[in-house]
Amino acid sequence: DAGVTQSPTHLIKTRGQHVTLRCSPISGHKSVSWYQQVLGQGPQFIFQYYEKEERGRGNFPDRFSARQFPNYSSELNVNALLLGDSALYLCASSSYPGTSSYQPQHFGDGTRLSIL
Amino acid sequence: GENVEQHPSTLSVQEGDSAVIKCTYSDSASNYFPWYKQELGKGPQLIIDIRSNVGEKKDQRIAVTLNKTAKHFSLHITETQPEDSAVYFCAARTGGNNRLAFGKGNQVVVIP
């Protein structure tokens, strides 16, 4: 079975531009989360979506937005790019959002975003 | 919010020896603790996880132990092999959502 797939794998943008990153979850998974991983650090939570609704948001500015589609795939959008947005953007999927239940998250290989 | 710390930052071991990585967490409400392995150019791969109602879990050469009182959990890798060389991340999930808080990672180097 296919794992979490993300596109594109690499992207180079300049300051002030806008970017859209895409994610397809594991088949049967309905929840998608986005994380930002700066070089040398652990992933940091940005958003969680379930059934097209935002279920959680991390400490990121409003320049970051996301949405989930009826087929459970998701997009992450970042406006007015800054040099500090350079990072690996990871998508993770799970069956459900997970509260007290066991809902492991599985990650894709990410999109490497470089801002010049 | 939850704060997760990992020690040591880098660990070198001889092939065949054991490696242990420790993590501490701050939120006593955290109820799920996964470990991820990340190789160069790849995303984090889930290798083992443990829920707060369990003290220890083992999967072949990998084991995780949890001490809820002290709020720390550890990854144990026995009979290390060169392919175990990678960055390992611990994480904690606070009940109420599936948001994971990650540590900064440990670089494990297995010397042949």
Short mmCIF file of C-alpha atoms in Angstrom, two decimals:
data_model
loop_
_atom_site.label_atom_id
_atom_site.label_comp_id
_atom_site.label_asym_id
_atom_site.label_seq_id
_atom_site.Cartn_x
_atom_site.Cartn_y
_atom_site.Cartn_z
CA ASP A 1 0.00 0.00 0.00
CA ALA A 2 1.16 3.50 -0.76
CA GLY A 3 2.27 5.61 2.15
CA VAL A 4 1.76 9.34 2.59
CA THR A 5 2.74 11.11 -0.62
CA GLN A 6 3.77 14.75 -0.85
CA SER A 7 4.45 17.02 -3.78
CA PRO A 8 6.58 18.65 -4.89
CA THR A 9 9.69 17.13 -3.28
CA HIS A 10 11.71 20.32 -3.63
CA LEU A 11 10.76 23.92 -4.23
CA ILE A 12 12.68 27.17 -4.49
CA LYS A 13 10.89 30.48 -4.01
CA THR A 14 11.83 34.08 -3.35
CA ARG A 15 10.75 36.30 -0.50
CA GLY A 16 7.21 37.61 -0.78
CA GLN A 17 5.98 34.81 -3.02
CA HIS A 18 3.26 32.32 -2.25
CA VAL A 19 3.54 28.52 -2.17
CA THR A 20 1.14 25.56 -2.15
CA LEU A 21 2.21 22.16 -0.91
CA ARG A 22 0.18 19.01 -1.42
CA CYS A 23 -0.37 15.82 0.54
CA SER A 24 -2.22 12.56 -0.08
CA PRO A 25 -2.81 10.48 3.05
CA ILE A 26 -2.58 6.72 3.40
CA SER A 27 -5.65 5.09 1.90
CA GLY A 28 -8.39 4.91 4.53
CA HIS A 29 -6.89 7.66 6.69
CA LYS A 30 -9.16 10.62 7.24
CA SER A 31 -6.96 12.95 9.29
CA VAL A 32 -4.01 14.95 8.01
CA SER A 33 -1.53 17.00 10.02
CA TRP A 34 1.16 19.39 8.81
CA TYR A 35 4.51 19.94 10.49
CA GLN A 36 7.45 22.24 9.81
CA GLN A 37 10.95 20.87 10.38
CA VAL A 38 13.77 23.39 10.43
CA LEU A 39 17.25 21.95 9.88
CA GLY A 40 18.59 20.35 13.03
CA GLN A 41 15.27 20.49 14.90
CA GLY A 42 12.30 18.25 15.49
CA PRO A 43 9.06 18.72 13.55
CA GLN A 44 6.78 21.46 14.81
CA PHE A 45 3.00 21.17 14.54
CA ILE A 46 1.23 23.57 12.18
CA PHE A 47 -2.28 22.22 11.48
CA GLN A 48 -4.52 19.21 11.86
CA TYR A 49 -7.53 18.51 9.63
CA TYR A 50 -10.24 15.90 9.87
CA GLU A 51 -13.28 15.58 7.64
CA LYS A 52 -12.35 18.90 5.98
CA GLU A 53 -12.45 20.78 9.29
CA GLU A 54 -9.52 22.30 11.15
CA ARG A 55 -9.06 20.43 14.41
CA GLY A 56 -5.93 22.11 15.69
CA ARG A 57 -3.51 24.91 14.92
CA GLY A 58 0.02 25.45 16.16
CA ASN A 59 1.79 28.70 16.89
CA PHE A 60 2.20 29.90 13.31
CA PRO A 61 1.20 33.25 11.75
CA ASP A 62 -1.89 33.74 9.61
CA ARG A 63 0.30 33.58 6.52
CA PHE A 64 -0.03 29.82 6.94
CA SER A 65 -3.32 28.23 5.94
CA ALA A 66 -4.50 24.79 4.91
CA ARG A 67 -7.50 22.90 3.72
CA GLN A 68 -8.64 19.33 3.28
CA PHE A 69 -10.61 18.00 0.35
CA PRO A 70 -13.44 15.43 0.20
CA ASN A 71 -10.93 12.73 -0.81
CA TYR A 72 -8.97 13.58 2.40
CA SER A 73 -5.99 15.01 0.54
CA SER A 74 -4.73 18.34 1.82
CA GLU A 75 -2.97 21.53 0.81
CA LEU A 76 -0.76 23.80 2.87
CA ASN A 77 -0.52 27.40 1.70
CA VAL A 78 2.04 29.94 2.80
CA ASN A 79 1.78 33.59 1.74
CA ALA A 80 4.35 36.37 1.77
CA LEU A 81 7.25 33.97 2.18
CA LEU A 82 10.09 34.91 4.51
CA LEU A 83 13.63 33.56 4.63
CA GLY A 84 12.72 31.86 7.92
CA ASP A 85 10.09 29.76 6.16
CA SER A 86 12.88 27.67 4.63
CA ALA A 87 12.30 24.19 6.03
CA LEU A 88 11.12 20.67 5.36
CA TYR A 89 7.32 20.58 5.42
CA LEU A 90 5.95 17.25 6.51
CA CYS A 91 2.51 15.80 6.19
CA ALA A 92 1.30 13.03 8.49
CA SER A 93 -1.88 10.99 8.29
CA SER A 94 -3.84 8.97 10.80
CA SER A 95 -7.17 7.18 10.77
CA TYR A 96 -8.86 9.70 13.04
CA PRO A 97 -7.78 12.85 14.88
CA GLY A 98 -7.03 10.82 17.98
CA THR A 99 -8.00 11.77 21.48
CA SER A 100 -7.67 9.01 24.00
CA SER A 101 -7.58 6.40 21.25
CA TYR A 102 -4.51 4.90 19.64
CA GLN A 103 -3.96 6.82 16.42
CA PRO A 104 -0.37 6.59 15.20
CA GLN A 105 0.72 9.20 12.70
CA HIS A 106 2.65 8.22 9.60
CA PHE A 107 4.74 10.80 7.79
CA GLY A 108 5.55 11.44 4.18
CA ASP A 109 9.05 12.36 3.00
CA GLY A 110 8.17 16.03 2.94
CA THR A 111 8.64 19.02 0.67
CA ARG A 112 11.96 20.83 0.98
CA LEU A 113 11.19 24.54 0.64
CA SER A 114 14.05 26.97 0.10
CA ILE A 115 13.48 30.73 0.18
CA LEU A 116 16.02 32.95 -1.56
CA GLY B 1 2.09 23.48 25.88
CA GLU B 2 4.00 20.23 26.02
CA ASN B 3 7.81 20.46 26.14
CA VAL B 4 9.88 17.40 25.18
CA GLU B 5 13.63 17.17 25.72
CA GLN B 6 16.04 14.52 24.44
CA HIS B 7 19.44 13.45 25.74
CA PRO B 8 22.14 12.99 24.56
CA SER B 9 22.16 14.95 21.30
CA THR B 10 24.68 12.60 19.68
CA LEU B 11 25.41 8.99 20.51
CA SER B 12 28.15 6.82 19.02
CA VAL B 13 28.11 3.07 19.65
CA GLN B 14 30.09 0.09 18.43
CA GLU B 15 28.21 -2.31 16.22
CA GLY B 16 26.59 -4.97 18.39
CA ASP B 17 26.39 -2.77 21.48
CA SER B 18 23.20 -1.26 22.89
CA ALA B 19 22.02 2.32 22.51
CA VAL B 20 19.71 4.14 24.90
CA ILE B 21 18.07 7.51 24.29
CA LYS B 22 16.13 9.28 27.01
CA CYS B 23 13.36 11.84 26.73
CA THR B 24 11.53 13.89 29.32
CA TYR B 25 8.16 15.57 28.95
CA SER B 26 6.44 18.29 30.91
CA ASP B 27 2.69 17.73 30.57
CA SER B 28 1.37 15.04 32.92
CA ALA B 29 -1.72 14.78 30.68
CA SER B 30 0.34 13.38 27.79
CA ASN B 31 -0.87 9.87 27.03
CA TYR B 32 0.96 8.62 23.95
CA PHE B 33 4.70 8.52 23.20
CA PRO B 34 5.98 7.52 19.74
CA TRP B 35 9.56 7.22 18.55
CA TYR B 36 10.53 8.08 14.99
CA LYS B 37 13.65 7.31 12.98
CA GLN B 38 14.65 9.79 10.29
CA GLU B 39 17.23 9.01 7.64
CA LEU B 40 18.80 11.62 5.41
CA GLY B 41 16.38 12.94 2.83
CA LYS B 42 13.44 11.03 4.29
CA GLY B 43 10.50 11.76 6.53
CA PRO B 44 10.25 10.44 10.09
CA GLN B 45 9.41 6.73 10.23
CA LEU B 46 7.44 5.42 13.20
CA ILE B 47 9.46 2.62 14.81
CA ILE B 48 7.72 2.03 18.12
CA ASP B 49 5.23 3.74 20.41
CA ILE B 50 3.77 3.34 23.87
CA ARG B 51 0.60 4.48 25.57
CA SER B 52 0.49 5.85 29.09
CA ASN B 53 -1.24 2.76 30.51
CA VAL B 54 1.76 0.57 29.60
CA GLY B 55 5.21 0.60 31.20
CA GLU B 56 7.21 -1.19 28.55
CA LYS B 57 6.86 -2.37 24.98
CA LYS B 58 9.25 -4.42 22.87
CA ASP B 59 9.52 -5.12 19.15
CA GLN B 60 12.47 -7.32 18.20
CA ARG B 61 15.65 -5.29 18.89
CA ILE B 62 13.76 -2.16 19.92
CA ALA B 63 12.07 -1.44 23.23
CA VAL B 64 10.53 1.59 24.88
CA THR B 65 10.04 2.14 28.62
CA LEU B 66 7.84 4.75 30.25
CA ASN B 67 8.04 6.20 33.74
CA LYS B 68 4.93 8.35 34.23
CA THR B 69 5.87 9.43 37.73
CA ALA B 70 9.19 10.85 36.60
CA LYS B 71 7.75 11.90 33.22
CA HIS B 72 10.42 10.28 31.13
CA PHE B 73 10.59 7.56 28.52
CA SER B 74 13.49 5.82 26.82
CA LEU B 75 14.29 4.03 23.58
CA HIS B 76 16.51 0.96 23.81
CA ILE B 77 18.16 -0.54 20.73
CA THR B 78 20.02 -3.79 21.26
CA GLU B 79 22.59 -5.47 18.98
CA THR B 80 23.00 -2.27 16.98
CA GLN B 81 23.70 -2.51 13.26
CA PRO B 82 25.08 0.08 10.81
CA GLU B 83 21.57 0.56 9.38
CA ASP B 84 20.44 1.81 12.79
CA SER B 85 22.50 4.97 12.16
CA ALA B 86 19.99 7.83 11.86
CA VAL B 87 18.37 10.67 13.78
CA TYR B 88 15.83 9.48 16.34
CA PHE B 89 13.00 11.69 17.58
CA CYS B 90 10.79 11.17 20.58
CA ALA B 91 7.39 12.81 20.79
CA ALA B 92 4.50 13.19 23.19
CA ARG B 93 0.81 13.67 22.56
CA THR B 94 -1.42 15.47 25.01
CA GLY B 95 -4.93 14.09 25.28
CA GLY B 96 -7.62 15.95 23.38
CA ASN B 97 -6.03 15.99 19.96
CA ASN B 98 -3.43 14.17 17.91
CA ARG B 99 -0.88 16.98 18.03
CA LEU B 100 2.63 15.67 18.63
CA ALA B 101 5.33 17.67 20.40
CA PHE B 102 8.79 16.50 19.30
CA GLY B 103 12.18 16.59 20.91
CA LYS B 104 15.16 18.00 19.02
CA GLY B 105 16.44 14.59 17.96
CA ASN B 106 19.41 12.33 18.66
CA GLN B 107 22.01 11.51 16.05
CA VAL B 108 22.93 7.84 16.54
CA VAL B 109 26.09 6.62 14.82
CA VAL B 110 26.83 2.90 14.78
CA ILE B 111 30.52 2.25 14.18
CA PRO B 112 31.20 -0.96 12.25
#
